[in-house]
Amino acid sequence: MMDSDFDYEIENQDFSAIGKRGIWRIDGREKASGSAIYTADIKLPGMLYARVFNSPYPHAGIKSMDTSKVEAFPGVRAVLRSDDPEIKDKVVPGSYGAPWYVLPDWAMWEGEPIGLVVAADSEQICDEALKLVEIDWDIRPFITDIEDAQKPGAPELHNKVPNDIYDAVNENNPYASAFSELFRIAEGHRTFEQGSVKKGFAEADKIIEFKARRRMHTWAQPEIPSAICRWNGGYPEIWVKHQHAYEHKQVMPVWFDVPMNKVTLHVPYQGAMFGGWNWMNWSTVIHYISALLSKRTGKPVKLCFNRRDDFYGGALDCGTYEFKVGAKKDGTITAVAIKSDYVNGPTAAEANTGIYHFIENSRIPNLFKENNSVVVNRGPVTAVRCEQLANTLCFNMVFSHVAAELGLDPTEVALKNDGYDGEDSEYLTECKKRFGKPQRDSLRECIEAGKKAIDWDNKWHTPGTRKLPNGKMHGIGFVWTHEWNSKRGAGTVGVLFEPDGSVSLMAQRADTGLCAETAYCQIAADELGMRYEDVFLNSHKDSGFAMMTPDGSCNLCTNGWVIRRACRKAKRKLLEFAALGYQEEFHSYPPAFEGCGPEDLDVKDSVIFVKANPAISKTVKEVVKEVMCVQWWKHPQIYDWSWKQTGAHVDPTGEASEELIDPNKRPHFCRQAHFMEVEVDPETGEIEVTNVVCVNDVGKAINPEGVQGQQYGGVYMAVGRGKHEEVILDEPTGVMLNGNLLDYKITTILDCGPIDPIIVETAMGYGPYGANGIGENVADLTSTLLGPAVYNALGVAVDDFPITPAKILKALGKI
Amino acid sequence: MAVAAKPGYSCPYCATSFNTVDDLKDHVLKVHGTEALPRPEGYVKLTVNGQAWELEVAPNWTLFYLLHDQLGYTGAKTFCDRGACGSCTVIIDGRPVLSCMTLAIECDGKNIETAEGIAAAKHPLIEAYVKHHAMQCGYCTPGFVVTAKALLDRNPDPTVEEIKEALAGNLCRCGTYPQHPIAIIEAAKKVLAARSENTPA
Ligand code: FES
Ligand code: FES
């Protein structure tokens, strides 16, 4: 069967598991009953615990230190110092291959892990012992605010790993990735221009200028991270909490003199991390430390972080934004220019960050972007659900301000500007044809569904004009953009028929809760013709095959293809075996269906049958049961495997075109639209989110409850980001003030009104069956939806996120 | 001249001597109304999911540490480590309690239920949680299940508002919140139906 990326197969397919509701999550029972094991739960015989010293200063170096009292503390088994000859100034490949210090002796932010690590009988002993270190500090000037950092006289700061060291490490790392570049080139200014904004502004009826700001927010992962290593003779065994678990197996040979086939990898369940933690360079490097300490002590070592440690890092949108937009009276946008200063680097690495969705999603011809990285004494920023945050912030701000200032319905402004790369919907129509996609107007469908669900026509009003009987101001906001799809990713999977007729999908993957493993089993069930309950993926095992990680909303769109391909191959083998049996020189095994060819057979509900006469049938179990009787085997196992990389796409007409092979030149056809209602108390500045409608054209929902879970979860995370999530530092000392879950508030069940998760399925995605990703985009796009909603309520914009009551009162001139 | 020690066993409370251990035990129980022998410091007797445990705990052990690290009940999880998230919730004598904020030494004589026990007793909550996807990464999930079980024990037919109120102390970073009331209401119906079947008319 043909298996191209344009084979979307939605119509005329009678799926038994794909797209069905009420499918049981394969991880459900374990998780609900408390038997699911996470790295945090693991305790090995004789295990030592290790903790790293955190710098008390935001910018300081260790001139010298005395660790004798630490070493003498009862229960301490080993101390690793940053001046240890094995690690002094050592930089190794970290997460995504991005180089990082094993253990630096100077800090760029308060709390940075530096100087020494203690391994002891318990975490408490480590913490007590670490208090006894005596350090002679070189305290350096620091700056934590991005605006202050640009004032004359501010301390000049640079990326922590200098570029020459960076390059040298990358050169020796066979697994260095494109992503590690982000951290290398992040300093300074970059600009991007498409068309001419000067011309665009001249054509406009109105020029709209405004500013926005996003303060530092973070991931706050539920499971506090840790890294476990045990050397069994010369063979390390590691337990990894990380989205890229396999990467750890790859770096062990780069770090230590051990071949990859002698590294045993365990990937327990993962208490989510939303990208964030797993992009931190030392999220991988901590495994270097646990491995080194384990080697030295001869004991298993678990390097533990604590809750506070997990707050030292932020998201890529943290920064300041200045906008200038030109628009016609009817809402047609003629030019957009944005200048952004981002905290600590990587966001500024690409010149078009912030303007990207205008290219991907609109017909606006004239675009300009200036990106600047400003290094301050705060933790690194990384992709926290997700790297598109700066893009969606800019997109949301521009569209909501244009609509509000022109007094237009924002849904109309969206439809007026929808397109791709400066081209209008006619161009998209052409592309859809070229890519073999159906002709549907995704944005219009999403907007219509959402408007109906939220009763938009009765509720939308011009900004600041609706006071409710309870004295609060009613606001309603709308945002939109394209869907996320399979722009990157590769994966491998094996499919094996077990002798009892069940099917094992063999691959290693990190489960962060996306329900993806269940979706893989649904795809496998339909592709193989097996019952869903007969298929299982034990992703925690290191089977040698690694699937696409849960990153970039790309995993189902990658792994779905991989599973589909592998299952089609395995099914073919099964039917060949059923029809032809097995022959070799000294051995043969009779066919289960004498006189048939493989093409005469098919499988449904785990039963193989003759297509021309379905009454002639045998269960898969009957056919494969003698597959392997260990010593007296009868025939070989039936299995196959497949691999696929997504993102690169060949022209379906067969004429390879450069344009189509570049994933960035692949137009998005699917859209999403989100609506939020708020009540703002003008006396207290309190905001209540009373109603949210999410409409996502996911192309095809493989697991609808899983999709809705991401819609719900995305909104809850976004409401927190919009209203209260901020990592606050004490300005005079640079010390973090709210590194715990009492003071850094994430949303509770009470913090958001009802959410209506609407799924649109146009089959226009690039994933299998026309699917798109869903993991990140709702959280991403709705994080700044509170801005338009509050603007609509008050008639003044308060685009400084999080939008706290104090900022509202200030905007209203009350304080 | 050395005085030969009196044979037998003396009572630790009043020093009366007895010839056999059994006589001593009878005496202590009758006269002093307590265990036969003074308990070592930190000795606790408690029940977890119907299993009796007798153990010595250090004074600084939290109930979480005892259950999770010593006894292997991994259903209790540490998310916040300080009474802010509910992921370490267990039921003690019918009430949901944060095990990270409770000292193990205070739990002498207590009857404790964890998510593992709720699942082993085949409570319909587990099935409803799986069916309605009231989980993502699952790290907070056992804490929600335990809180929900305690709610249903005291209020077998809760409204959505009452459920939200009960779950307000449980944090879920994955934002699974809207799926919980659906699962809990379905489980509540099943518990009520099972009860009415078992109640003679
Ligand atoms: S870990 Fe006990 S309440 Fe959070
Ligand atoms: S399911 Fe992940 S924290 Fe609740």
JSON list of N, CA and C and ligand atoms in Angstrom, two decimals, chain B residues 64 77-89 98-101 169, ligand 1:
[
{"chain": "B", "resi": 64, "resn": "PHE", "atom": "N", "xyz": [4.55, 10.85, 55.05]},
{"chain": "B", "resi": 64, "resn": "PHE", "atom": "CA", "xyz": [4.89, 10.61, 53.65]},
{"chain": "B", "resi": 64, "resn": "PHE", "atom": "C", "xyz": [6.14, 9.74, 53.54]},
{"chain": "B", "resi": 77, "resn": "LYS", "atom": "N", "xyz": [2.70, 11.14, 46.58]},
{"chain": "B", "resi": 77, "resn": "LYS", "atom": "CA", "xyz": [3.77, 11.77, 45.80]},
{"chain": "B", "resi": 77, "resn": "LYS", "atom": "C", "xyz": [4.13, 13.12, 46.42]},
{"chain": "B", "resi": 78, "resn": "THR", "atom": "N", "xyz": [5.37, 13.54, 46.22]},
{"chain": "B", "resi": 78, "resn": "THR", "atom": "CA", "xyz": [5.77, 14.89, 46.64]},
{"chain": "B", "resi": 78, "resn": "THR", "atom": "C", "xyz": [5.77, 15.78, 45.41]},
{"chain": "B", "resi": 79, "resn": "PHE", "atom": "N", "xyz": [4.94, 16.78, 45.44]},
{"chain": "B", "resi": 79, "resn": "PHE", "atom": "CA", "xyz": [4.90, 17.76, 44.35]},
{"chain": "B", "resi": 79, "resn": "PHE", "atom": "C", "xyz": [5.43, 19.08, 44.92]},
{"chain": "B", "resi": 80, "resn": "CYS", "atom": "N", "xyz": [4.78, 19.57, 45.98]},
{"chain": "B", "resi": 80, "resn": "CYS", "atom": "CA", "xyz": [5.21, 20.88, 46.51]},
{"chain": "B", "resi": 80, "resn": "CYS", "atom": "C", "xyz": [6.17, 20.74, 47.68]},
{"chain": "B", "resi": 81, "resn": "ASP", "atom": "N", "xyz": [6.09, 19.70, 48.42]},
{"chain": "B", "resi": 81, "resn": "ASP", "atom": "CA", "xyz": [6.83, 19.40, 49.65]},
{"chain": "B", "resi": 81, "resn": "ASP", "atom": "C", "xyz": [6.46, 20.28, 50.84]},
{"chain": "B", "resi": 82, "resn": "ARG", "atom": "N", "xyz": [5.34, 20.97, 50.79]},
{"chain": "B", "resi": 82, "resn": "ARG", "atom": "CA", "xyz": [5.02, 21.81, 51.94]},
{"chain": "B", "resi": 82, "resn": "ARG", "atom": "C", "xyz": [3.54, 22.13, 52.12]},
{"chain": "B", "resi": 83, "resn": "GLY", "atom": "N", "xyz": [2.69, 21.18, 51.88]},
{"chain": "B", "resi": 83, "resn": "GLY", "atom": "CA", "xyz": [1.29, 21.40, 52.20]},
{"chain": "B", "resi": 83, "resn": "GLY", "atom": "C", "xyz": [0.52, 22.28, 51.24]},
{"chain": "B", "resi": 84, "resn": "ALA", "atom": "N", "xyz": [1.03, 22.41, 50.00]},
{"chain": "B", "resi": 84, "resn": "ALA", "atom": "CA", "xyz": [0.35, 23.31, 49.06]},
{"chain": "B", "resi": 84, "resn": "ALA", "atom": "C", "xyz": [-0.31, 22.59, 47.90]},
{"chain": "B", "resi": 85, "resn": "CYS", "atom": "N", "xyz": [-0.11, 21.27, 47.75]},
{"chain": "B", "resi": 85, "resn": "CYS", "atom": "CA", "xyz": [-0.53, 20.66, 46.48]},
{"chain": "B", "resi": 85, "resn": "CYS", "atom": "C", "xyz": [-1.46, 19.47, 46.58]},
{"chain": "B", "resi": 86, "resn": "GLY", "atom": "N", "xyz": [-1.50, 18.80, 47.70]},
{"chain": "B", "resi": 86, "resn": "GLY", "atom": "CA", "xyz": [-2.42, 17.67, 47.87]},
{"chain": "B", "resi": 86, "resn": "GLY", "atom": "C", "xyz": [-1.98, 16.37, 47.21]},
{"chain": "B", "resi": 87, "resn": "SER", "atom": "N", "xyz": [-0.81, 16.33, 46.58]},
{"chain": "B", "resi": 87, "resn": "SER", "atom": "CA", "xyz": [-0.45, 15.09, 45.88]},
{"chain": "B", "resi": 87, "resn": "SER", "atom": "C", "xyz": [-0.01, 13.99, 46.85]},
{"chain": "B", "resi": 88, "resn": "CYS", "atom": "N", "xyz": [0.23, 14.36, 48.10]},
{"chain": "B", "resi": 88, "resn": "CYS", "atom": "CA", "xyz": [0.65, 13.37, 49.09]},
{"chain": "B", "resi": 88, "resn": "CYS", "atom": "C", "xyz": [-0.52, 12.95, 49.97]},
{"chain": "B", "resi": 89, "resn": "THR", "atom": "N", "xyz": [-1.75, 13.30, 49.56]},
{"chain": "B", "resi": 89, "resn": "THR", "atom": "CA", "xyz": [-2.92, 13.07, 50.41]},
{"chain": "B", "resi": 89, "resn": "THR", "atom": "C", "xyz": [-3.16, 11.58, 50.68]},
{"chain": "B", "resi": 98, "resn": "LEU", "atom": "N", "xyz": [-2.71, 15.64, 54.56]},
{"chain": "B", "resi": 98, "resn": "LEU", "atom": "CA", "xyz": [-1.48, 15.79, 53.77]},
{"chain": "B", "resi": 98, "resn": "LEU", "atom": "C", "xyz": [-0.36, 15.04, 54.48]},
{"chain": "B", "resi": 99, "resn": "SER", "atom": "N", "xyz": [0.13, 13.98, 53.86]},
{"chain": "B", "resi": 99, "resn": "SER", "atom": "CA", "xyz": [1.10, 13.15, 54.58]},
{"chain": "B", "resi": 99, "resn": "SER", "atom": "C", "xyz": [2.45, 13.83, 54.70]},
{"chain": "B", "resi": 100, "resn": "CYS", "atom": "N", "xyz": [2.72, 14.86, 53.86]},
{"chain": "B", "resi": 100, "resn": "CYS", "atom": "CA", "xyz": [4.00, 15.56, 54.00]},
{"chain": "B", "resi": 100, "resn": "CYS", "atom": "C", "xyz": [4.00, 16.50, 55.19]},
{"chain": "B", "resi": 101, "resn": "MET", "atom": "N", "xyz": [2.81, 16.79, 55.71]},
{"chain": "B", "resi": 101, "resn": "MET", "atom": "CA", "xyz": [2.70, 17.72, 56.84]},
{"chain": "B", "resi": 101, "resn": "MET", "atom": "C", "xyz": [2.34, 17.00, 58.14]},
{"chain": "B", "resi": 169, "resn": "GLY", "atom": "N", "xyz": [-7.73, 21.98, 46.96]},
{"chain": "B", "resi": 169, "resn": "GLY", "atom": "CA", "xyz": [-6.37, 21.91, 47.51]},
{"chain": "B", "resi": 169, "resn": "GLY", "atom": "C", "xyz": [-5.46, 20.97, 46.74]},
{"chain": "C", "resi": 1, "resn": "FES", "atom": "S1", "xyz": [3.58, 17.30, 48.84]},
{"chain": "C", "resi": 1, "resn": "FES", "atom": "FE1", "xyz": [2.24, 17.33, 50.51]},
{"chain": "C", "resi": 1, "resn": "FES", "atom": "S2", "xyz": [0.88, 18.91, 50.04]},
{"chain": "C", "resi": 1, "resn": "FES", "atom": "FE2", "xyz": [2.32, 18.98, 48.42]}
]
